[in-house]
PDB file of C-alpha atoms in Angstrom:
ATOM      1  CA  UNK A  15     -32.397 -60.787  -0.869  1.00  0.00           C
ATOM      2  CA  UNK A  16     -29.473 -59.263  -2.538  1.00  0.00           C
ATOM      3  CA  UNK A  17     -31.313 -58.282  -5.506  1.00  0.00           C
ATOM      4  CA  UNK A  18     -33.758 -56.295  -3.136  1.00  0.00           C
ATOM      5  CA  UNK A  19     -31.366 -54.993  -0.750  1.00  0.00           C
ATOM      6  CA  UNK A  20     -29.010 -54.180  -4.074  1.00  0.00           C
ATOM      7  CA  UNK A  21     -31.369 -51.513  -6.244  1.00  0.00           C
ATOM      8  CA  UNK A  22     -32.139 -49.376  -3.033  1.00  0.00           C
ATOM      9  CA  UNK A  23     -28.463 -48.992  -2.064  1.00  0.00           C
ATOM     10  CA  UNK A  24     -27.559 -48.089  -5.572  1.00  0.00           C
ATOM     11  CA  UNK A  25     -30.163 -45.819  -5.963  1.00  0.00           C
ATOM     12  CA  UNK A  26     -28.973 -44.327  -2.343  1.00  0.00           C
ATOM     13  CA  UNK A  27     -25.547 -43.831  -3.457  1.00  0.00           C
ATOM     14  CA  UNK A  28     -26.873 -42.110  -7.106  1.00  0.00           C
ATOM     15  CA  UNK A  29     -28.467 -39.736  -5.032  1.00  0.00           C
ATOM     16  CA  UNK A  30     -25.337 -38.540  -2.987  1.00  0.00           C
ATOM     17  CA  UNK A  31     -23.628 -38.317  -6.414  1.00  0.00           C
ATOM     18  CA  UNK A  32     -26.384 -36.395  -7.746  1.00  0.00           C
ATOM     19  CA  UNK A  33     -26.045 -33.461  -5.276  1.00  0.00           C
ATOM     20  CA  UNK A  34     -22.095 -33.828  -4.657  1.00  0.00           C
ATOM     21  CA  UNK A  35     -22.298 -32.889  -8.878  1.00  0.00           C
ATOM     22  CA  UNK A  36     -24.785 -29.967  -7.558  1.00  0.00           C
ATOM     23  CA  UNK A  37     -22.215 -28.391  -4.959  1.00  0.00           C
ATOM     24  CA  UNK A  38     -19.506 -28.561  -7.669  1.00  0.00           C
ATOM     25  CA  UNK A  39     -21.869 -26.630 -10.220  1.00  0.00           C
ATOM     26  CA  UNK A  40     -22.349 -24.158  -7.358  1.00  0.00           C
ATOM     27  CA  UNK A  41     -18.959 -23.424  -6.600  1.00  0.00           C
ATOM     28  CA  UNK A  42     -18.247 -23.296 -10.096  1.00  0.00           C
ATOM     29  CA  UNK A  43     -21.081 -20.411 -10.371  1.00  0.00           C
ATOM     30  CA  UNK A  44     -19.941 -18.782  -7.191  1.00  0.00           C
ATOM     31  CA  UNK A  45     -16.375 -19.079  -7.127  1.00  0.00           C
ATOM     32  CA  UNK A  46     -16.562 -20.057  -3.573  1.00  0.00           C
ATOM     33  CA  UNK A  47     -13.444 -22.168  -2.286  1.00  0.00           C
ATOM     34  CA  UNK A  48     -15.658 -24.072   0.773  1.00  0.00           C
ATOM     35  CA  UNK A  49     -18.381 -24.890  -2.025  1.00  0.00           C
ATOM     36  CA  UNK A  50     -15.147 -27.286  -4.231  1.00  0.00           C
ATOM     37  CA  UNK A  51     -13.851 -28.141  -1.030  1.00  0.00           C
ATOM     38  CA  UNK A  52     -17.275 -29.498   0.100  1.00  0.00           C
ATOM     39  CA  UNK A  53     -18.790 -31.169  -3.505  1.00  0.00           C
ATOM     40  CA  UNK A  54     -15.551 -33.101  -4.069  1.00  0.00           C
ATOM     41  CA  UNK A  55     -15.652 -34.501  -0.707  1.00  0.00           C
ATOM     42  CA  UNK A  56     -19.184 -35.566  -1.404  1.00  0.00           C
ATOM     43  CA  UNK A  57     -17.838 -37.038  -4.697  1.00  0.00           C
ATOM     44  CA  UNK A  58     -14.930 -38.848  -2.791  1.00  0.00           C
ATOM     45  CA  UNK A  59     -18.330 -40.108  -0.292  1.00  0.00           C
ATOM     46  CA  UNK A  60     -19.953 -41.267  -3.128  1.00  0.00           C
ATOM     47  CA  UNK A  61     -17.231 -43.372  -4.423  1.00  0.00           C
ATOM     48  CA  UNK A  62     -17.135 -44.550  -1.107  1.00  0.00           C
ATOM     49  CA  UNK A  63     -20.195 -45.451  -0.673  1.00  0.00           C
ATOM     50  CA  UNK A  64     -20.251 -47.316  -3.816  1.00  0.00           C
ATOM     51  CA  UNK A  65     -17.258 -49.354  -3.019  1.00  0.00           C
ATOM     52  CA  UNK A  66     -19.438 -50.818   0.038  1.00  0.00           C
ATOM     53  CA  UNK A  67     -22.062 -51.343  -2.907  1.00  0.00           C
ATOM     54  CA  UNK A  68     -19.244 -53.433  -5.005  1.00  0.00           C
ATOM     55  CA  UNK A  69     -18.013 -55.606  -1.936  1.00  0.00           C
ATOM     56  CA  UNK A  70     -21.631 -56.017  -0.826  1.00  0.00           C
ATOM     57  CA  UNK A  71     -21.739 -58.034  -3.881  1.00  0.00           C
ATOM     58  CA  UNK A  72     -18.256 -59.904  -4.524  1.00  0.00           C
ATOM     59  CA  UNK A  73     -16.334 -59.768  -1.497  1.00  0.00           C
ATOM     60  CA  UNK A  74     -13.327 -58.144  -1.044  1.00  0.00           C
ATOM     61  CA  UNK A  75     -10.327 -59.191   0.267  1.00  0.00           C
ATOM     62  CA  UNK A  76     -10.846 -57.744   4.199  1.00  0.00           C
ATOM     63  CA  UNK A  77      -7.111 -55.880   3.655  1.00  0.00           C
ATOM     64  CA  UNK A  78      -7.785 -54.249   0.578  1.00  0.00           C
ATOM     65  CA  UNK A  79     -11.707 -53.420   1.416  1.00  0.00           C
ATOM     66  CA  UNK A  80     -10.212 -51.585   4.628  1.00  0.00           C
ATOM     67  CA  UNK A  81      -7.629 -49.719   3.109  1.00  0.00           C
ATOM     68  CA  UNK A  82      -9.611 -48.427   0.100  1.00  0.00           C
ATOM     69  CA  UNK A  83     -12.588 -47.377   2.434  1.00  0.00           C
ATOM     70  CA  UNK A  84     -10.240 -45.650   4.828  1.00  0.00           C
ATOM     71  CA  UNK A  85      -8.319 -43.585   2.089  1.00  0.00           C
ATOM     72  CA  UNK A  86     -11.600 -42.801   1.264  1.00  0.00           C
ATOM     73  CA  UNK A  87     -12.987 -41.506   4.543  1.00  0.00           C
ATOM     74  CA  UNK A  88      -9.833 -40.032   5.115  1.00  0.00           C
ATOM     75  CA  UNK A  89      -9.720 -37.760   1.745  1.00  0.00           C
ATOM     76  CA  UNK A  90     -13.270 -36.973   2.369  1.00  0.00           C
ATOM     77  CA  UNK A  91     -13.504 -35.887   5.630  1.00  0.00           C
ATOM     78  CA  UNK A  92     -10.182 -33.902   4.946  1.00  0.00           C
ATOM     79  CA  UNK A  93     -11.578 -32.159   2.247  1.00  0.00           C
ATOM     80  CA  UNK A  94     -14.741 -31.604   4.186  1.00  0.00           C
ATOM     81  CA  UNK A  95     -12.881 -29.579   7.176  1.00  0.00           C
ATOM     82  CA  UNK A  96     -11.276 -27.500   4.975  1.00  0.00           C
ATOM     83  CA  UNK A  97     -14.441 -26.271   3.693  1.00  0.00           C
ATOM     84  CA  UNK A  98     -15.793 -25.630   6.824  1.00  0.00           C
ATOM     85  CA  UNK A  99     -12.338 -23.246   7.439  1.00  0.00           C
ATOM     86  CA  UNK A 100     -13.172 -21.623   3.725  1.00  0.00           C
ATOM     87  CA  UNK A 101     -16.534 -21.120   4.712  1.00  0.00           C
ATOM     88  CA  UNK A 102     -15.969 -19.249   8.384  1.00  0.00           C
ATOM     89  CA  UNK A 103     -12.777 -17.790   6.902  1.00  0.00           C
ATOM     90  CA  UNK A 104     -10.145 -19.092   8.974  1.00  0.00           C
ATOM     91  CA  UNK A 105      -6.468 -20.250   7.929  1.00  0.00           C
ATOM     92  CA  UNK A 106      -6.779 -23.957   8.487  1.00  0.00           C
ATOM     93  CA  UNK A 107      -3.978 -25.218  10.468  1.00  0.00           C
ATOM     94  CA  UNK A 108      -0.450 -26.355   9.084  1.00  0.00           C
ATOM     95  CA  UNK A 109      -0.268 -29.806  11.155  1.00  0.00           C
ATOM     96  CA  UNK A 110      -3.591 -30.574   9.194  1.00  0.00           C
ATOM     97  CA  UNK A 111      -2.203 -31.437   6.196  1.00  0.00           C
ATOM     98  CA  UNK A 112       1.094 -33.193   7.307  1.00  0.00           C
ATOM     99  CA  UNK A 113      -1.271 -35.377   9.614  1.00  0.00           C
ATOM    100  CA  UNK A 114      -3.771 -36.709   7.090  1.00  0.00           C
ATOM    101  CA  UNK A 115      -0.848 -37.524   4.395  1.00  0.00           C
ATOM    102  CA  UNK A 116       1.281 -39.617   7.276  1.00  0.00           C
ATOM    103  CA  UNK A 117      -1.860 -41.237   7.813  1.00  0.00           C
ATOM    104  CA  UNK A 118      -2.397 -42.023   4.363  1.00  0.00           C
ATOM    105  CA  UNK A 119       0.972 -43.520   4.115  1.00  0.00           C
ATOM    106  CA  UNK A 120      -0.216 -45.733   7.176  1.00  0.00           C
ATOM    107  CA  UNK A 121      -3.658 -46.838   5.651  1.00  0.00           C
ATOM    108  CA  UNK A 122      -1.640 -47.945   2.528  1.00  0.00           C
ATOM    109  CA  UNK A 123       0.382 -49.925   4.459  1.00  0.00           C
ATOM    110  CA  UNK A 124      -2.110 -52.307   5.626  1.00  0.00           C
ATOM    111  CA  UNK A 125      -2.367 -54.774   3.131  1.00  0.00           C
ATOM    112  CA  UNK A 126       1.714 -55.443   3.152  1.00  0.00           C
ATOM    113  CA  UNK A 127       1.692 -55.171   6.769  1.00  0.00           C
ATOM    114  CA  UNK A 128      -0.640 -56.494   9.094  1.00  0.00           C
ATOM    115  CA  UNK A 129       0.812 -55.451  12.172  1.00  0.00           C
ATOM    116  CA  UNK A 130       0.717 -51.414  11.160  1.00  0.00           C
ATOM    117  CA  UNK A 131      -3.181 -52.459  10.290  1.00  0.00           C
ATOM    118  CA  UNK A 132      -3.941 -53.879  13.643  1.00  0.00           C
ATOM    119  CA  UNK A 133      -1.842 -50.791  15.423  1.00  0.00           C
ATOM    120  CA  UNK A 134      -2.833 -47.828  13.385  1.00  0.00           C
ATOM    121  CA  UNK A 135      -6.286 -48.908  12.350  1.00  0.00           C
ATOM    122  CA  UNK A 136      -8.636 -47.007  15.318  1.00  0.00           C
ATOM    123  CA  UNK A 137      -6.033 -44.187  15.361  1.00  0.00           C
ATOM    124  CA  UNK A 138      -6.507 -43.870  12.082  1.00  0.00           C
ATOM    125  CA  UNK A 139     -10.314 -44.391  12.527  1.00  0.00           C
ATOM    126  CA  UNK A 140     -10.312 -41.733  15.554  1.00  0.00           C
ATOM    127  CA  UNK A 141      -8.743 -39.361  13.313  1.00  0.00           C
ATOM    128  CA  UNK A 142     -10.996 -39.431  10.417  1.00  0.00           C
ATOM    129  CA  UNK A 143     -14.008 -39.150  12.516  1.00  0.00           C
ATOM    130  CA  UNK A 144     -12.472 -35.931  14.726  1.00  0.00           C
ATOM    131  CA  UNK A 145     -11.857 -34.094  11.459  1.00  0.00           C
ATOM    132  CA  UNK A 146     -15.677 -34.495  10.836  1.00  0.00           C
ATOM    133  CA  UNK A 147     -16.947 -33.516  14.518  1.00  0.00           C
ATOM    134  CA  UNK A 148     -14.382 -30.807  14.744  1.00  0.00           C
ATOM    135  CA  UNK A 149     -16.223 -29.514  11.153  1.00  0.00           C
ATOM    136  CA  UNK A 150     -19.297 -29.816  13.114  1.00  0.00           C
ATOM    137  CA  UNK A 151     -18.316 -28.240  16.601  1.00  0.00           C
ATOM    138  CA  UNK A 152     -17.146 -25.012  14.343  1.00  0.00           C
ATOM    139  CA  UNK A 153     -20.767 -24.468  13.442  1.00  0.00           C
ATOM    140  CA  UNK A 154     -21.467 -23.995  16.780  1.00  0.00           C
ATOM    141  CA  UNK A 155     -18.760 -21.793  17.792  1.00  0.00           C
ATOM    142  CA  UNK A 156     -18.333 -19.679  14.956  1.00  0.00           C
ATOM    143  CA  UNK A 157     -20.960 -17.783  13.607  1.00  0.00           C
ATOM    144  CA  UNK A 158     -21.318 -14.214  10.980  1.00  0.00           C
ATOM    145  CA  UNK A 159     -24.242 -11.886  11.688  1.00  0.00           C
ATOM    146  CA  UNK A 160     -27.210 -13.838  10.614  1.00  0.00           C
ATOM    147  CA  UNK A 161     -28.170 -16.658  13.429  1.00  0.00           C
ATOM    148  CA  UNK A 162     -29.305 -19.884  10.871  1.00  0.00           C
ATOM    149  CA  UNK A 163     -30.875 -22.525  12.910  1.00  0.00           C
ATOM    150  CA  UNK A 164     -29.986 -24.993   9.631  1.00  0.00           C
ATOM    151  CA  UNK A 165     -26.300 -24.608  11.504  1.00  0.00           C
ATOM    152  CA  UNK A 166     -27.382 -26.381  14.306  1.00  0.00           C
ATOM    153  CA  UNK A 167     -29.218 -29.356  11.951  1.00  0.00           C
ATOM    154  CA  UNK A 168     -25.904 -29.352   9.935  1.00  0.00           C
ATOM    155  CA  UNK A 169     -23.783 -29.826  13.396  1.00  0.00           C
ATOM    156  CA  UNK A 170     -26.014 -32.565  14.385  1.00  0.00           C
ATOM    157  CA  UNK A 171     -25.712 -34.277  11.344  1.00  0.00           C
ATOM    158  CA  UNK A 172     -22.277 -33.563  10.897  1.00  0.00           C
ATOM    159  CA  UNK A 173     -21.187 -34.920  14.102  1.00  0.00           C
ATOM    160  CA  UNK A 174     -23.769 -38.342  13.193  1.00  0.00           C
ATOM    161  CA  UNK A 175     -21.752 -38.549   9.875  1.00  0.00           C
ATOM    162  CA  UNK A 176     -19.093 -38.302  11.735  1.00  0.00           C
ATOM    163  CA  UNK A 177     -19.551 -41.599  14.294  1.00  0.00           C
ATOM    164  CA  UNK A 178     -20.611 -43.725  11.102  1.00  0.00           C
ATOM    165  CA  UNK A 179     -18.674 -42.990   8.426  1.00  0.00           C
ATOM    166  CA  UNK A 180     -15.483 -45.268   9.922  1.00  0.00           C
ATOM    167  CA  UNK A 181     -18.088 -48.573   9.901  1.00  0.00           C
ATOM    168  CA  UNK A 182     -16.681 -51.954   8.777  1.00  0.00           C
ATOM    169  CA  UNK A 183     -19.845 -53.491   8.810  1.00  0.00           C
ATOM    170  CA  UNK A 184     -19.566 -55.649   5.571  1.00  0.00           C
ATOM    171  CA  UNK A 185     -16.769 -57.076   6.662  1.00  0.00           C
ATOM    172  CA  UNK A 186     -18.636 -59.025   9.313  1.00  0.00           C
ATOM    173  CA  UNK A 187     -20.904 -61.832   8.544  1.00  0.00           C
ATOM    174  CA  UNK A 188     -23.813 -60.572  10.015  1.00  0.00           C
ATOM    175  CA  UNK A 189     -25.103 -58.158   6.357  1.00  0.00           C
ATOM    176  CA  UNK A 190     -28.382 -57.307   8.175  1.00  0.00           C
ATOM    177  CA  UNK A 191     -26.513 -55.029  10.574  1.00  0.00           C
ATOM    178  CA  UNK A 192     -24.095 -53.766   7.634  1.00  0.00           C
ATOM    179  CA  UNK A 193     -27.231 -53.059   5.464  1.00  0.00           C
ATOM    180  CA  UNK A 194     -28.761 -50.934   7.824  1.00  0.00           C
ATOM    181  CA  UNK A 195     -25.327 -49.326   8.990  1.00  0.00           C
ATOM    182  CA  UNK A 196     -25.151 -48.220   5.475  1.00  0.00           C
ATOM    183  CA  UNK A 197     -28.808 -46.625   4.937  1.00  0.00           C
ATOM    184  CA  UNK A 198     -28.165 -44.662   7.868  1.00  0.00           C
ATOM    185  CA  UNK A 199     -24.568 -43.173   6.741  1.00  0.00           C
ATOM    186  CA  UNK A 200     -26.286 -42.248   3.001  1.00  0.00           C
ATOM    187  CA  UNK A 201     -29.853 -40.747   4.832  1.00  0.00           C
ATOM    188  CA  UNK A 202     -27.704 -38.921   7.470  1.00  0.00           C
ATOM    189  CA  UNK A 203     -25.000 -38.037   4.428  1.00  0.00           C
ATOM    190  CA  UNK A 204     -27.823 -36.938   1.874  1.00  0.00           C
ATOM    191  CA  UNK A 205     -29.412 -34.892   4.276  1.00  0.00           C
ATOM    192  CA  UNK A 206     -26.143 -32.941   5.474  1.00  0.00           C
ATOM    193  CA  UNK A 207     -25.774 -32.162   1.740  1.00  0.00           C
ATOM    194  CA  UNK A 208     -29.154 -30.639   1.778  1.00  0.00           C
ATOM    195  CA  UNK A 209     -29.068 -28.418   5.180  1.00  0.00           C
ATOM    196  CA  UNK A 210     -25.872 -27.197   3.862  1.00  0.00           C
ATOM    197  CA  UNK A 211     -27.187 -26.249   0.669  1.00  0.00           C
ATOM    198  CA  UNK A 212     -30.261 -24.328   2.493  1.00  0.00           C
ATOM    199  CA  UNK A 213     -27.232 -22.408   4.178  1.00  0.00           C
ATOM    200  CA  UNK A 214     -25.566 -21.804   1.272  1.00  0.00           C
ATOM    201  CA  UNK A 215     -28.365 -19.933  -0.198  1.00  0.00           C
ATOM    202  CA  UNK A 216     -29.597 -18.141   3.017  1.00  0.00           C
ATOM    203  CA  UNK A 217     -26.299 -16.759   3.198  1.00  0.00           C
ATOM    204  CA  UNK A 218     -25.691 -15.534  -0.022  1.00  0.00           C
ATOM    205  CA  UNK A 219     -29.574 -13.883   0.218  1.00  0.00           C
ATOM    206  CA  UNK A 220     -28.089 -12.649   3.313  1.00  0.00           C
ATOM    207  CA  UNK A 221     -25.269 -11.172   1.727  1.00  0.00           C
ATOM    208  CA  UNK A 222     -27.359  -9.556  -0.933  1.00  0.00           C
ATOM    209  CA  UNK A 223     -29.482  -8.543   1.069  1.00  0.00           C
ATOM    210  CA  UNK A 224     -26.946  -6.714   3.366  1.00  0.00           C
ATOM    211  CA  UNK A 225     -24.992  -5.191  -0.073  1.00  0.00           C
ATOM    212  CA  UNK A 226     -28.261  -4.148  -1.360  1.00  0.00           C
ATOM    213  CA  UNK A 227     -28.847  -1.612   1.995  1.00  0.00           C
ATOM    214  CA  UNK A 228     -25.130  -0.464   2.417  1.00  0.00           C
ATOM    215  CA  UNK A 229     -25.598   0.448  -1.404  1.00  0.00           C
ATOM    216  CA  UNK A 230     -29.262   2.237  -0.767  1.00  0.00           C
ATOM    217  CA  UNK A 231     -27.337   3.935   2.371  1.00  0.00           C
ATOM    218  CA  UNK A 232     -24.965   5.273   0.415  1.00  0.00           C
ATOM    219  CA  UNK A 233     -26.920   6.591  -2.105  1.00  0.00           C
ATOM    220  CA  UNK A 234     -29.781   8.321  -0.518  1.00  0.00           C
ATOM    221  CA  UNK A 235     -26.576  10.212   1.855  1.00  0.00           C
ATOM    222  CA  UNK A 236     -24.575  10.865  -1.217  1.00  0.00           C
ATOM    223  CA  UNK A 237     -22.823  13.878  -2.440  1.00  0.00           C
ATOM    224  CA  UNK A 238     -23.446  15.576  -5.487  1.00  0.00           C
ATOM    225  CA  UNK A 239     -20.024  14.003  -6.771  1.00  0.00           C
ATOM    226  CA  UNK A 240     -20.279  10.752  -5.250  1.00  0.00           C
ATOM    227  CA  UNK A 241     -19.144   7.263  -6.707  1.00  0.00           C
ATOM    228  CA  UNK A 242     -18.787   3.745  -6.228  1.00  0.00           C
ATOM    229  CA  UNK A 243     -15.386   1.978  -7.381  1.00  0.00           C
ATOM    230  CA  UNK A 244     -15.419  -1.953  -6.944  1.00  0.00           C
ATOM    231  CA  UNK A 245     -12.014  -2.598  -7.434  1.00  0.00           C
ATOM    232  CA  UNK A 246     -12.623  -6.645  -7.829  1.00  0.00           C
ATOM    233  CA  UNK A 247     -14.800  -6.231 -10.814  1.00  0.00           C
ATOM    234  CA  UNK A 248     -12.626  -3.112 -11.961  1.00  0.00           C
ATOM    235  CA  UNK A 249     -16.386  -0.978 -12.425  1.00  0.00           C
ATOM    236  CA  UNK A 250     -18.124   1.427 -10.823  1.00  0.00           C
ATOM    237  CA  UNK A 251     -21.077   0.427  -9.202  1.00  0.00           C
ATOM    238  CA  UNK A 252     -22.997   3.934  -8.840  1.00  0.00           C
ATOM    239  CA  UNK A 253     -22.089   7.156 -10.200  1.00  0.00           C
ATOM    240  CA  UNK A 254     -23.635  10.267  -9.090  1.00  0.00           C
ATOM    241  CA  UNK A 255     -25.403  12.136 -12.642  1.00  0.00           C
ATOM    242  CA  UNK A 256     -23.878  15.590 -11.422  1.00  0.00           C
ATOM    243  CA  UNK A 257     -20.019  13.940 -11.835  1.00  0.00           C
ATOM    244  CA  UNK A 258     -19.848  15.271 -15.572  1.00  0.00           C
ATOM    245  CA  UNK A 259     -19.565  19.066 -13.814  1.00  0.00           C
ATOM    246  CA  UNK A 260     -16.169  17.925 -11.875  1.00  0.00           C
ATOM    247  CA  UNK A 261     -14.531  15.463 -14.413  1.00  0.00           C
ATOM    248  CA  UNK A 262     -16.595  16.199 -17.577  1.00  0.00           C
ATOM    249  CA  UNK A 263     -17.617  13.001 -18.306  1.00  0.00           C
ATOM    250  CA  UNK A 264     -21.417  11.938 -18.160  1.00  0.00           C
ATOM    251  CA  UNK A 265     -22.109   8.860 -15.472  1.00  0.00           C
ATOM    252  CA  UNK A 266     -23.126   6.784 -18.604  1.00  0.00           C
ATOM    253  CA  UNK A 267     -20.135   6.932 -20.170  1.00  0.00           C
ATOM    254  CA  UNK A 268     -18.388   6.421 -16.957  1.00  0.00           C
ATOM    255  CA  UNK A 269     -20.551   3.160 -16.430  1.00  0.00           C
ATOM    256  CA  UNK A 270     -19.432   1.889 -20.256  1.00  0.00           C
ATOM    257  CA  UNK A 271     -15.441   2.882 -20.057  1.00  0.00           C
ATOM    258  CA  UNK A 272     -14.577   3.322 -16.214  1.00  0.00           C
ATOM    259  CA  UNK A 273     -10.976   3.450 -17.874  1.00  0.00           C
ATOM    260  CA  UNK A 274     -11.911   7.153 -19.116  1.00  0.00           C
ATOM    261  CA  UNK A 275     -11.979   8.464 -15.247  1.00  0.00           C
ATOM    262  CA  UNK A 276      -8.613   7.425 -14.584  1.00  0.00           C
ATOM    263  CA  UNK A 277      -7.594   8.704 -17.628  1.00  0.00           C
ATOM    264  CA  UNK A 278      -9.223  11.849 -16.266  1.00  0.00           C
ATOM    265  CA  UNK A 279      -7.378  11.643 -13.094  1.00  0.00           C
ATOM    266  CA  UNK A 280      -3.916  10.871 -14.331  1.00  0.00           C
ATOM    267  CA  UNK A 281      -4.024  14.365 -16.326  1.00  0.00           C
ATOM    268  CA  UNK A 282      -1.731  17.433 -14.719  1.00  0.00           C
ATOM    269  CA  UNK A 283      -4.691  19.754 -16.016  1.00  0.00           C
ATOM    270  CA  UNK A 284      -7.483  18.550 -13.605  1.00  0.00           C
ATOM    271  CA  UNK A 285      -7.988  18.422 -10.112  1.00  0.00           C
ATOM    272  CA  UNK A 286      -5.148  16.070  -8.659  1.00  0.00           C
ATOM    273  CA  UNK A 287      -7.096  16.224  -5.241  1.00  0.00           C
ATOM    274  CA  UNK A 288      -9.707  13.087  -6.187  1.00  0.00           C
ATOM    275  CA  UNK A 289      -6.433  11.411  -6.973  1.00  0.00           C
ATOM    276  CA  UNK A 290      -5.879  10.685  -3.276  1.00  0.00           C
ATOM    277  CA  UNK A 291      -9.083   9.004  -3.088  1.00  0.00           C
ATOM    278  CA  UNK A 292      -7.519   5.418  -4.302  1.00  0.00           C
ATOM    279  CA  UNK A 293      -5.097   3.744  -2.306  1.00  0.00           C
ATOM    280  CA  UNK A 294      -3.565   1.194  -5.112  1.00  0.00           C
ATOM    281  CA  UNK A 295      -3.511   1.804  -8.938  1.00  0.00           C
ATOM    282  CA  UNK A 296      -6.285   0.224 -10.962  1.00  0.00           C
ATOM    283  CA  UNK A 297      -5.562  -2.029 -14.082  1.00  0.00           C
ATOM    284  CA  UNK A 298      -7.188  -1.600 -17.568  1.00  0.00           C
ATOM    285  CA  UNK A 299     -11.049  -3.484 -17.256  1.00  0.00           C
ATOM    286  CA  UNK A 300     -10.563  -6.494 -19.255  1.00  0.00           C
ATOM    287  CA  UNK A 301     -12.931  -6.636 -22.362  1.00  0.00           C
TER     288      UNK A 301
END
């Protein structure tokens, strides 16, 4: 039986650190905050998931088991929330923070001292699991301009992930009901990862999407001296071909060395008029 039950469960738990390892490529590509916040979580999940795997097979002591799958849920679920504030772009609250790490200190406690284990244990557990539904309740009530019904899946899934991710079960003697207890966190988990991933992408198309006809906007009710500036990238985006008659400089060479319009600008000569149109100096593009 354990052999059986043993290869599906570690395949399981492969799987959720297959795609955690895909979020963290993804935030590495995008630079998006929620997207590290969310694939180390999964990574901390995965972990977690394979210590049930480990004392599925030798046995922990119950203390140690407990506290190590705690810290676990606890880290993870953190980390989880505070993606979900990175991704609707909220502050995340300053109690957050100060609560999980006092009830760290607690959960580390429990092998020295039973008593704190037997009082702090479901606080602990009701904590954990309201960071998680609380992640899930925000993608109801916060939304951007595009209505995704994958938000609603991910709530619901969320919120599931939530109610089973605190579960003792091999602890008890009874591994049937841990077995199963266990499929359903890594089916409900692996899923999550993969309706968040569909929103991932439908936003940023969304995003491009929405750039793309601001841009075209712009363009087609342009001036003959219009221009783009995107002062994150430190490059112009468009340049109208008639510029080189105000500044003398051709819109190529303005798209190869942007640096050579501020030169332009900085001159007593020229037109100190355009000068006004930037509200905060611009630095030299980096090479």
């Amino acid at each position: 039986m354990y052999l059986v039950t043993s290869y599906p469960m570690l395949a399981s738990t492969v799987t959720t650190l297959m795609l955690s390892i895909i979020f963290l490529i993804l935030s590495r590509q995008s630079g998006k905050n929620f997207m590290w916040f969310w694939g180390i979580s999964w990574l901390i999940y995965s972990g977690m998931f394979l210590l049930d795997f480990v004392n599925f097979q030798i046995q922990f002591h119950n203390g140690y088991y407990i506290m190590l799958r705690q810290l676990a849920a606890l880290a993870g679920s953190c980390l989880f929330l505070l993606g979900t504030y990175h991704f609707f772009q909220l502050k995340p609250p300053r109690w957050l923070l100060r609560a999980t790490l006092f009830s760290a200190v607690l959960i580390l406690a429990y092998p020295q001292f039973p008593l704190i284990r037997s009082v702090a244990l479901i606080p602990n557990v009701i904590y954990c699991s309201g960071m998680l539904i609380g992640a899930g309740c925000m993608f109801i009530s916060y939304s951007w301009t595009q209505n995704l019904p994958e938000k609603r899946m991910a709530s619901f899934f969320i919120i599931i992930w939530g109610i089973f991710i605190n579960h003792f079960g091999f602890t008890l003697q009874d591994t049937a009901l841990a077995v199963a207890t266990y499929f359903i966190g890594l089916f409900t988990v692996n899923i999550l990862i993969l309706t968040l991933i569909i929103i991932y992408f439908k936003k940023l198309r969304f995003m491009d999407i929405r750039q793309s006809t601001r841009f075209r906007l712009l363009v087609e009710n342009s001036s003959d001296s219009m221009f783009l500036y995107d002062y994150k990238r430190q490059e112009f985006e468009y340049v109208s071909p008639t510029i080189a008659n105000l500044i003398g400089v051709t819109d190529k060479q303005l798209y190869k060395m942007p640096e050579r319009f501020f030169d332009y600008v900085n001159t007593v000569e020229k037109n100190k008029e355009i000068i006004g149109i930037f509200s905060r100096p611009v630095t030299e593009p980096k090479p």
